[in-house]
Amino acid sequence: MKKLHKRYPGVEALRNVTFTLEAPEMVVLLGPNGSGKTTLVRSLAGILSPSEGEIQVFCHDPRALPPSLKEKWGFVFQEKPGLYEELSVGEHLKLFGGYYQNPKDPAELTRELGLEQIMGKRTGELSVGQRKRLELALALLPNPCLLVLDEPTSALDIEMKAEIWRLLKAQKDDTAILITTHDAEEVEVLAERVLVLKEGVLVFDGSKEEFLQIGGSVRASYNRILEKAA
Amino acid sequence: MRILIHELAWQSRIYVREPMALLYVVAFPLAIVVFQYFRGTGDPAFLLALGVAISVAIANFAGLSISLATSIERGAFTRVYVSPLPLTLHFMARMLAPLGLILVATGLLLLAAQIVFKTDLGTLRPTLLFLALALGTFAFGALGIMLAVLAKRTNRASFLSQLVLFPLFVLEFWAKEFPLLWLSPLHSLLLFAQEAVTAGSGGAALVSSGGILLAWAGLALAVAAKKAGDAL
């Protein structure tokens, strides 16, 4: 992502954002509500066109990514679950699994994400946490090299969060993972590198150690970075 | 091809799981046709063709636009966009998904024509009728996709599809008084289906109504292609 600007009428959602992701890497993106995190994720997915600057995913413009390269990424979007209410959990895995040449074993995924008991349930009947787990399963289905997760563990209980963190750490060895979150513990457990966005500007990009040195804890470092950027 | 068959099988399953689809695509046209027959409105061949045209229009224009708008609203369309499935194949599968129900509806309409109206179906040209269904599916499917990407929300797609379809359907009973009705895709499909049922004059009527359906499909697909990105 190079010198990326994204403008909506009357608002500049992203301003001169530049960073690179390289596998294997676990990057946590922090920022207050409305700081541009979701715009950044949607730009990375090729859903939004940049107003200025450039985005490249696997050396291609994500808006024109060939199907063979779309086999290599996975997304969890924040605002919309992206599920068919007419289909069950198991049917979702079969439907979306059919789009990939070599999808991950759905049985393994359902076991890892604790979906076995709800395989026959239609998505309209799922709790928010169950839906989040299914969304994560669909993102992991292609065995991706790039995984972009917009607040993937919000609304999950502590045990399930820990299970997902374990899964993401296991996935990390050959994957670049970008996670947006408001959860300080998630930063402590997962992050190798931290990005902080404020009002569309990338105000911090450094290792977790560099980030923690600023304030001593995730919360204090984060607040100090935001204050300094004001 | 494998991925298209996979997508078609799943989209068909999603489509028929909506109970309203069965009601509106199969039962509603049948009820209208039988009701109008007993009221003495129109000859049986016209009513049969009208039933087929209504079934196709409801399935592909109203049904498809509502189901696609729901996918857009809930983000399933975005999930498809980031997957390796090309959007053209997704749209194609969505267009073809109601075909099974349309064939059931057409079969029941033919049965009703034979049993209830005592219509002689000796003049029926099945190939031409199938061509009418295919053309109608293509034209109304394209219009349904266009409406969904413009409306983006289920309630808007539902409102707009009814707003367009209902007057077009009612006007068919006063077609002679509205000369501009030849531009309507429903009227063109009805004429095409009527030709298939009655073995009428053929030639010119088939070409003009087929041409109008293809023109609507082309126009709708061009708009949909331009606006699909906004629906993500």
Coordinates of C-alpha atoms in Angstrom, one line a residue:
Chain A
M1 CA 0.0 0.0 0.0
K2 CA 1.7 3.2 -1.2
K3 CA 0.6 6.8 -0.4
L4 CA -3.0 5.7 -0.3
H5 CA -5.7 8.3 0.0
K6 CA -9.4 7.5 0.1
R7 CA -11.9 10.3 0.1
Y8 CA -15.6 10.1 0.5
P9 CA -17.7 13.2 -0.1
G10 CA -16.6 15.7 2.7
V11 CA -14.3 13.2 4.4
E12 CA -10.8 12.0 3.9
A13 CA -10.9 8.4 5.3
L14 CA -7.3 7.5 4.5
R15 CA -4.4 9.9 4.1
N16 CA -1.1 9.0 2.7
V17 CA -1.1 5.5 4.1
T18 CA 2.0 3.4 3.2
F19 CA 2.9 0.0 4.5
T20 CA 3.8 -3.5 3.3
L21 CA 2.8 -6.9 4.6
E22 CA 5.0 -9.9 4.1
A23 CA 4.4 -13.5 5.1
P24 CA 5.0 -14.8 7.7
E25 CA 3.9 -11.9 9.8
M26 CA 1.1 -11.1 12.3
V27 CA 0.2 -7.4 12.2
V28 CA -2.4 -5.8 14.4
L29 CA -4.1 -2.6 13.3
L30 CA -5.4 -0.3 16.0
G31 CA -7.3 2.9 15.9
P32 CA -10.4 4.6 17.3
N33 CA -13.8 4.1 15.7
G34 CA -13.9 6.0 12.4
S35 CA -10.1 6.1 12.1
G36 CA -10.2 4.3 8.7
K37 CA -9.5 0.7 9.6
T38 CA -12.5 -0.7 7.8
T39 CA -11.8 1.5 4.8
L40 CA -8.3 0.2 4.7
V41 CA -9.5 -3.4 4.8
R42 CA -12.0 -2.9 2.1
S43 CA -9.4 -1.1 -0.1
L44 CA -7.1 -4.1 0.4
A45 CA -9.9 -6.4 -0.8
G46 CA -10.4 -4.3 -3.9
I47 CA -13.9 -3.4 -2.9
L48 CA -13.0 0.3 -2.7
S49 CA -10.9 2.2 -5.3
P50 CA -8.2 4.4 -4.0
S51 CA -8.7 8.2 -4.6
E52 CA -4.9 8.5 -4.9
G53 CA -1.9 6.2 -4.4
E54 CA -1.6 2.5 -5.1
I55 CA -2.4 -0.9 -3.6
Q56 CA -0.8 -4.1 -4.7
V57 CA -1.7 -7.6 -3.5
F58 CA 0.5 -10.4 -4.8
C59 CA 1.9 -7.8 -7.2
H60 CA -1.5 -7.0 -8.7
D61 CA -4.2 -4.4 -8.3
P62 CA -6.6 -6.1 -5.9
R63 CA -9.6 -4.9 -8.0
A64 CA -8.3 -7.0 -10.9
L65 CA -6.9 -9.9 -9.1
P66 CA -7.1 -13.1 -11.2
P67 CA -9.1 -16.0 -9.7
S68 CA -5.9 -18.1 -9.2
L69 CA -4.6 -15.4 -6.8
K70 CA -8.0 -15.1 -5.1
E71 CA -7.3 -18.7 -4.0
K72 CA -4.6 -17.3 -1.7
W73 CA -6.4 -14.8 0.5
G74 CA -9.1 -14.8 3.1
F75 CA -11.2 -12.1 4.7
V76 CA -13.5 -11.5 7.7
F77 CA -15.4 -8.3 7.2
Q78 CA -16.8 -6.4 10.2
E79 CA -20.2 -5.0 9.3
K80 CA -21.8 -7.7 7.2
P81 CA -21.6 -11.4 8.0
G82 CA -21.6 -12.4 4.3
L83 CA -23.7 -15.5 4.8
Y84 CA -26.8 -17.0 3.2
E85 CA -29.6 -17.4 5.7
E86 CA -31.1 -20.2 3.6
L87 CA -28.0 -22.4 4.2
S88 CA -26.6 -24.3 7.2
V89 CA -23.1 -24.0 8.5
G90 CA -22.1 -27.3 6.8
E91 CA -23.6 -26.2 3.5
H92 CA -21.6 -22.9 3.7
L93 CA -18.4 -24.8 3.9
K94 CA -19.4 -27.0 1.0
L95 CA -20.6 -24.1 -1.2
F96 CA -17.5 -21.8 -0.6
G97 CA -15.1 -24.8 -0.5
G98 CA -16.2 -25.6 -4.0
Y99 CA -14.8 -22.3 -5.3
Y100 CA -11.2 -23.4 -4.4
Q101 CA -8.9 -25.9 -6.0
N102 CA -7.3 -27.2 -2.8
P103 CA -9.5 -26.1 0.1
K104 CA -8.6 -26.9 3.7
D105 CA -10.3 -30.0 5.1
P106 CA -13.7 -28.8 6.3
A107 CA -13.8 -31.5 9.0
E108 CA -10.5 -30.2 10.5
L109 CA -11.7 -26.6 10.4
T110 CA -15.1 -27.4 12.0
R111 CA -13.3 -29.3 14.8
E112 CA -10.7 -26.5 15.3
L113 CA -13.4 -23.8 15.4
G114 CA -15.9 -25.8 17.5
L115 CA -18.5 -25.9 14.7
E116 CA -19.3 -29.6 14.9
Q117 CA -22.4 -29.2 17.0
I118 CA -24.0 -26.6 14.8
M119 CA -23.2 -28.0 11.3
G120 CA -26.9 -28.5 10.5
K121 CA -28.0 -25.1 11.9
R122 CA -29.1 -22.4 9.4
T123 CA -27.1 -19.2 9.8
G124 CA -30.2 -17.2 10.6
E125 CA -30.4 -19.3 13.9
L126 CA -26.7 -18.7 14.9
S127 CA -25.6 -16.6 17.8
V128 CA -23.2 -13.7 16.9
G129 CA -20.2 -15.7 18.3
Q130 CA -21.2 -18.8 16.2
R131 CA -21.5 -16.6 13.1
K132 CA -18.1 -15.1 13.7
R133 CA -16.6 -18.6 14.0
L134 CA -18.2 -19.6 10.7
E135 CA -16.9 -16.4 9.0
L136 CA -13.4 -17.2 10.3
A137 CA -13.8 -20.8 9.0
L138 CA -14.7 -19.5 5.5
A139 CA -11.7 -17.1 5.6
L140 CA -9.4 -20.0 6.5
L141 CA -10.9 -22.4 4.0
P142 CA -8.5 -21.5 1.1
N143 CA -5.4 -22.0 3.3
P144 CA -4.5 -18.4 2.6
C145 CA -1.2 -16.7 2.3
L146 CA -2.9 -13.4 3.2
L147 CA -5.5 -13.3 5.9
V148 CA -7.3 -10.0 6.7
L149 CA -9.6 -10.0 9.7
D150 CA -11.7 -7.0 10.6
E151 CA -12.4 -7.4 14.4
P152 CA -12.7 -11.2 14.1
T153 CA -13.0 -11.9 17.9
S154 CA -15.5 -9.2 18.9
A155 CA -18.5 -10.8 20.5
L156 CA -16.7 -14.1 21.3
D157 CA -16.3 -15.5 24.8
I158 CA -12.9 -15.8 26.4
E159 CA -12.5 -19.5 25.7
M160 CA -13.3 -19.1 22.0
K161 CA -11.1 -16.1 21.7
A162 CA -8.2 -18.1 23.2
E163 CA -9.0 -21.0 20.7
I164 CA -9.0 -18.6 17.7
W165 CA -5.7 -16.9 18.9
R166 CA -4.2 -20.4 19.0
L167 CA -5.5 -21.2 15.5
L168 CA -4.1 -17.9 14.1
K169 CA -0.7 -18.4 15.7
A170 CA -0.6 -21.9 14.1
Q171 CA -1.6 -20.4 10.8
K172 CA 1.0 -17.6 11.1
D173 CA 4.0 -19.7 10.0
D174 CA 3.3 -19.2 6.3
T175 CA 0.7 -16.4 6.2
A176 CA 0.7 -12.6 6.5
I177 CA -2.1 -11.8 8.9
L178 CA -3.6 -8.4 9.4
I179 CA -6.1 -8.0 12.3
T180 CA -8.0 -4.9 13.3
T181 CA -9.0 -4.9 16.9
H182 CA -9.9 -2.8 20.0
D183 CA -8.8 -5.6 22.3
A184 CA -5.6 -4.8 24.2
E185 CA -5.1 -8.5 25.1
E186 CA -5.3 -9.5 21.4
V187 CA -2.4 -7.1 20.8
E188 CA -0.4 -8.7 23.6
V189 CA -1.1 -12.3 22.5
L190 CA -0.9 -12.0 18.7
A191 CA 1.0 -8.9 17.5
E192 CA 4.5 -9.0 16.1
R193 CA 4.0 -5.6 14.5
V194 CA 1.5 -2.9 15.4
L195 CA 0.0 -0.2 13.1
V196 CA -2.0 2.7 14.6
L197 CA -4.4 4.7 12.5
K198 CA -5.8 8.1 13.6
E199 CA -8.2 10.1 11.5
G200 CA -7.0 8.2 8.4
V201 CA -3.3 8.8 9.1
L202 CA -0.9 5.9 9.9
V203 CA 0.7 7.4 13.1
F204 CA 2.6 4.3 14.2
D205 CA 4.2 1.4 12.4
G206 CA 6.6 -0.7 14.4
S207 CA 7.3 -3.9 16.2
K208 CA 5.4 -4.9 19.3
E209 CA 8.5 -4.2 21.4
E210 CA 8.8 -0.7 20.0
F211 CA 5.1 -0.1 20.6
L212 CA 5.2 -1.3 24.2
Q213 CA 8.3 0.8 25.0
I214 CA 6.3 3.9 24.4
G215 CA 4.0 3.5 27.3
G216 CA 4.8 0.2 29.0
S217 CA 1.4 -1.4 28.3
V218 CA -0.8 -1.7 25.3
R219 CA -3.4 0.8 26.5
A220 CA -0.8 3.3 27.7
S221 CA 1.3 3.1 24.5
Y222 CA -1.8 3.4 22.3
N223 CA -3.1 6.5 24.2
R224 CA 0.3 8.1 24.1
I225 CA 0.6 7.6 20.4
L226 CA -2.8 9.1 19.8
E227 CA -2.1 12.1 22.1
K228 CA 1.2 12.7 20.3
A229 CA -0.5 12.6 16.9
A230 CA -3.1 15.1 18.0
Chain B
M1 CA -17.7 -25.5 -16.2
R2 CA -17.3 -27.5 -13.0
I3 CA -17.5 -24.3 -10.9
L4 CA -20.6 -23.1 -12.9
I5 CA -22.4 -26.3 -12.2
H6 CA -21.4 -26.2 -8.5
E7 CA -22.6 -22.6 -8.2
L8 CA -25.9 -23.3 -10.2
A9 CA -26.7 -26.3 -7.9
W10 CA -26.2 -24.2 -4.8
Q11 CA -28.0 -21.1 -6.1
S12 CA -30.9 -23.2 -7.1
R13 CA -31.0 -24.7 -3.6
I14 CA -30.9 -21.2 -2.1
Y15 CA -33.7 -20.0 -4.5
V16 CA -36.2 -22.8 -3.8
R17 CA -35.7 -22.6 0.0
E18 CA -37.5 -19.3 -0.1
P19 CA -41.1 -20.4 0.3
M20 CA -42.5 -17.3 -1.3
A21 CA -40.7 -18.3 -4.5
L22 CA -42.9 -21.4 -4.8
L23 CA -46.0 -19.3 -4.2
Y24 CA -45.3 -16.5 -6.6
V25 CA -43.5 -18.4 -9.4
V26 CA -45.8 -21.5 -9.5
A27 CA -49.1 -20.9 -7.7
F28 CA -49.7 -17.2 -8.5
P29 CA -49.6 -17.4 -12.3
L30 CA -51.7 -20.5 -12.2
A31 CA -54.3 -18.9 -10.0
I32 CA -54.5 -15.7 -12.2
V33 CA -54.9 -17.7 -15.4
V34 CA -57.7 -20.0 -14.0
F35 CA -59.4 -17.0 -12.4
Q36 CA -59.3 -15.0 -15.6
Y37 CA -60.5 -17.9 -17.6
F38 CA -63.6 -18.4 -15.4
R39 CA -64.2 -14.6 -15.6
G40 CA -64.3 -15.0 -19.3
T41 CA -61.3 -12.6 -19.9
G42 CA -59.1 -13.5 -22.9
D43 CA -58.9 -16.7 -24.9
P44 CA -57.1 -19.7 -23.4
A45 CA -54.0 -19.4 -25.6
F46 CA -53.5 -15.8 -24.5
L47 CA -54.0 -16.8 -20.8
L48 CA -51.6 -19.7 -21.1
A49 CA -48.9 -17.5 -22.6
L50 CA -49.7 -14.8 -20.0
G51 CA -49.2 -17.3 -17.2
V52 CA -45.8 -18.4 -18.6
A53 CA -44.7 -14.8 -19.1
I54 CA -45.8 -13.8 -15.5
S55 CA -44.0 -16.9 -14.1
V56 CA -40.8 -16.0 -15.8
A57 CA -41.0 -12.3 -14.9
I58 CA -41.8 -13.0 -11.3
A59 CA -39.0 -15.6 -11.0
N60 CA -36.3 -13.6 -12.7
F61 CA -37.2 -10.0 -12.2
A62 CA -38.8 -9.9 -8.8
G63 CA -37.4 -13.1 -7.3
L64 CA -33.8 -12.7 -8.5
S65 CA -33.6 -9.0 -7.8
I66 CA -34.9 -9.5 -4.2
S67 CA -32.6 -12.5 -3.5
L68 CA -29.5 -10.8 -5.0
A69 CA -30.3 -7.5 -3.2
T70 CA -30.5 -9.6 0.1
S71 CA -27.0 -11.0 -0.7
I72 CA -25.7 -7.5 -1.3
E73 CA -27.3 -6.2 1.9
R74 CA -25.9 -9.1 4.0
G75 CA -22.5 -9.1 2.4
A76 CA -22.7 -12.6 0.7
F77 CA -22.1 -10.8 -2.6
T78 CA -18.9 -9.3 -1.2
R79 CA -17.8 -12.7 0.0
V80 CA -18.3 -14.1 -3.5
Y81 CA -16.4 -11.1 -5.0
V82 CA -13.3 -11.9 -2.9
S83 CA -13.5 -15.6 -3.7
P84 CA -12.0 -17.1 -6.9
L85 CA -15.5 -17.5 -8.4
P86 CA -15.8 -14.9 -11.3
L87 CA -18.8 -12.6 -10.8
T88 CA -20.1 -13.4 -14.4
L89 CA -20.4 -17.1 -13.4
H90 CA -22.2 -16.1 -10.2
F91 CA -24.7 -13.9 -12.1
M92 CA -25.2 -16.7 -14.7
A93 CA -25.9 -19.2 -12.0
R94 CA -28.3 -16.8 -10.3
M95 CA -30.1 -16.2 -13.6
L96 CA -30.5 -19.9 -14.3
A97 CA -31.4 -20.9 -10.7
P98 CA -35.2 -20.2 -11.0
L99 CA -35.4 -22.3 -14.3
G100 CA -36.4 -25.5 -12.5
L101 CA -39.4 -23.7 -10.8
I102 CA -40.3 -22.0 -14.1
L103 CA -40.4 -25.4 -15.9
V104 CA -42.7 -26.8 -13.1
A105 CA -45.0 -23.7 -13.4
T106 CA -45.1 -24.1 -17.2
G107 CA -45.9 -27.8 -17.0
L108 CA -48.8 -27.0 -14.6
L109 CA -50.1 -24.3 -16.8
L110 CA -50.1 -26.6 -19.8
L111 CA -51.9 -29.2 -17.7
A112 CA -54.4 -26.6 -16.6
A113 CA -54.9 -25.5 -20.2
Q114 CA -55.6 -29.1 -21.2
I115 CA -57.8 -30.2 -18.3
V116 CA -59.6 -27.0 -17.2
F117 CA -59.8 -24.9 -20.4
K118 CA -60.0 -28.0 -22.7
T119 CA -57.5 -26.3 -25.0
D120 CA -56.1 -28.3 -27.9
L121 CA -52.4 -28.3 -27.4
G122 CA -51.8 -29.9 -30.8
T123 CA -50.5 -26.6 -32.2
L124 CA -47.9 -26.2 -29.3
R125 CA -44.3 -26.0 -30.5
P126 CA -42.3 -27.2 -27.5
T127 CA -38.9 -26.0 -28.9
L128 CA -40.3 -22.5 -29.4
L129 CA -41.8 -22.5 -26.0
F130 CA -38.5 -23.5 -24.5
L131 CA -36.8 -20.7 -26.5
A132 CA -39.4 -18.3 -25.1
L133 CA -38.5 -19.5 -21.5
A134 CA -34.8 -19.1 -22.3
L135 CA -35.1 -15.7 -23.8
G136 CA -37.4 -14.6 -21.0
T137 CA -35.1 -15.9 -18.3
F138 CA -32.2 -14.1 -20.0
A139 CA -34.0 -10.8 -20.4
F140 CA -35.8 -10.7 -17.0
G141 CA -32.7 -12.2 -15.3
A142 CA -30.6 -9.3 -16.6
L143 CA -33.2 -6.8 -15.6
G144 CA -33.4 -8.4 -12.1
I145 CA -29.6 -8.2 -11.7
M146 CA -29.7 -4.6 -12.8
L147 CA -32.4 -3.8 -10.3
A148 CA -30.6 -5.5 -7.5
V149 CA -27.3 -3.7 -8.0
L150 CA -29.1 -0.4 -8.2
A151 CA -31.4 -1.0 -5.3
K152 CA -28.8 -2.8 -3.1
R153 CA -31.4 -3.5 -0.4
T154 CA -34.1 -6.1 -0.1
N155 CA -37.0 -3.8 0.7
R156 CA -36.1 -1.4 -2.2
A157 CA -35.7 -4.2 -4.7
S158 CA -39.1 -5.7 -3.6
F159 CA -40.9 -2.4 -3.8
L160 CA -39.4 -1.4 -7.2
S161 CA -39.9 -4.8 -8.8
Q162 CA -43.6 -4.7 -7.8
L163 CA -43.9 -1.1 -8.9
V164 CA -42.7 -2.1 -12.4
L165 CA -44.3 -5.5 -12.8
F166 CA -47.8 -4.9 -11.6
P167 CA -48.7 -2.1 -14.1
L168 CA -47.1 -4.1 -16.9
F169 CA -49.2 -7.1 -16.0
V170 CA -52.5 -5.2 -15.7
L171 CA -51.9 -3.3 -18.9
E172 CA -51.8 -6.6 -20.8
F173 CA -55.6 -6.8 -20.6
W174 CA -55.8 -3.4 -22.4
A175 CA -52.9 -4.0 -24.8
K176 CA -54.9 -2.6 -27.8
E177 CA -55.4 0.8 -26.1
F178 CA -51.7 1.2 -25.2
P179 CA -49.7 1.1 -28.5
L180 CA -46.4 1.7 -26.7
L181 CA -46.8 -1.6 -24.8
W182 CA -44.8 -3.3 -27.6
L183 CA -41.7 -1.9 -25.8
S184 CA -42.6 -3.8 -22.6
P185 CA -40.4 -7.0 -22.1
L186 CA -43.5 -8.7 -20.5
H187 CA -45.5 -8.0 -23.7
S188 CA -42.7 -9.3 -25.9
L189 CA -42.3 -12.5 -23.9
L190 CA -46.1 -12.9 -23.9
L191 CA -46.2 -12.6 -27.8
F192 CA -43.3 -15.0 -28.1
A193 CA -45.0 -17.5 -25.9
Q194 CA -48.3 -17.1 -27.7
E195 CA -46.6 -17.8 -31.0
A196 CA -45.2 -21.0 -29.4
V197 CA -48.7 -22.1 -28.1
T198 CA -50.8 -21.2 -31.1
A199 CA -48.4 -21.7 -34.0
G200 CA -49.5 -18.2 -35.2
S201 CA -48.1 -16.1 -38.0
G202 CA -44.5 -16.8 -36.8
G203 CA -41.6 -14.9 -38.5
A204 CA -42.0 -11.2 -37.9
A205 CA -43.7 -11.4 -34.5
L206 CA -41.0 -13.8 -33.2
V207 CA -38.1 -11.7 -34.5
S208 CA -39.5 -8.4 -33.2
S209 CA -40.4 -9.8 -29.7
G210 CA -37.2 -11.7 -29.4
G211 CA -35.2 -8.6 -30.5
I212 CA -36.9 -6.5 -27.9
L213 CA -36.1 -9.0 -25.2
L214 CA -32.5 -9.2 -26.2
A215 CA -32.3 -5.4 -26.4
W216 CA -33.6 -5.2 -22.8
A217 CA -31.1 -7.8 -21.7
G218 CA -28.2 -6.0 -23.3
L219 CA -29.2 -2.6 -21.8
A220 CA -29.7 -4.1 -18.3
L221 CA -26.4 -6.0 -18.4
A222 CA -24.5 -2.9 -19.5
V223 CA -26.0 -0.9 -16.6
A224 CA -25.4 -3.8 -14.1
A225 CA -21.7 -4.2 -15.2
K226 CA -21.2 -0.4 -14.7
K227 CA -22.8 -0.4 -11.3
A228 CA -21.9 -3.8 -9.9
G229 CA -18.8 -2.3 -8.1
D230 CA -21.1 0.1 -6.1
A231 CA -23.0 -2.9 -4.7
L232 CA -20.0 -4.4 -2.9

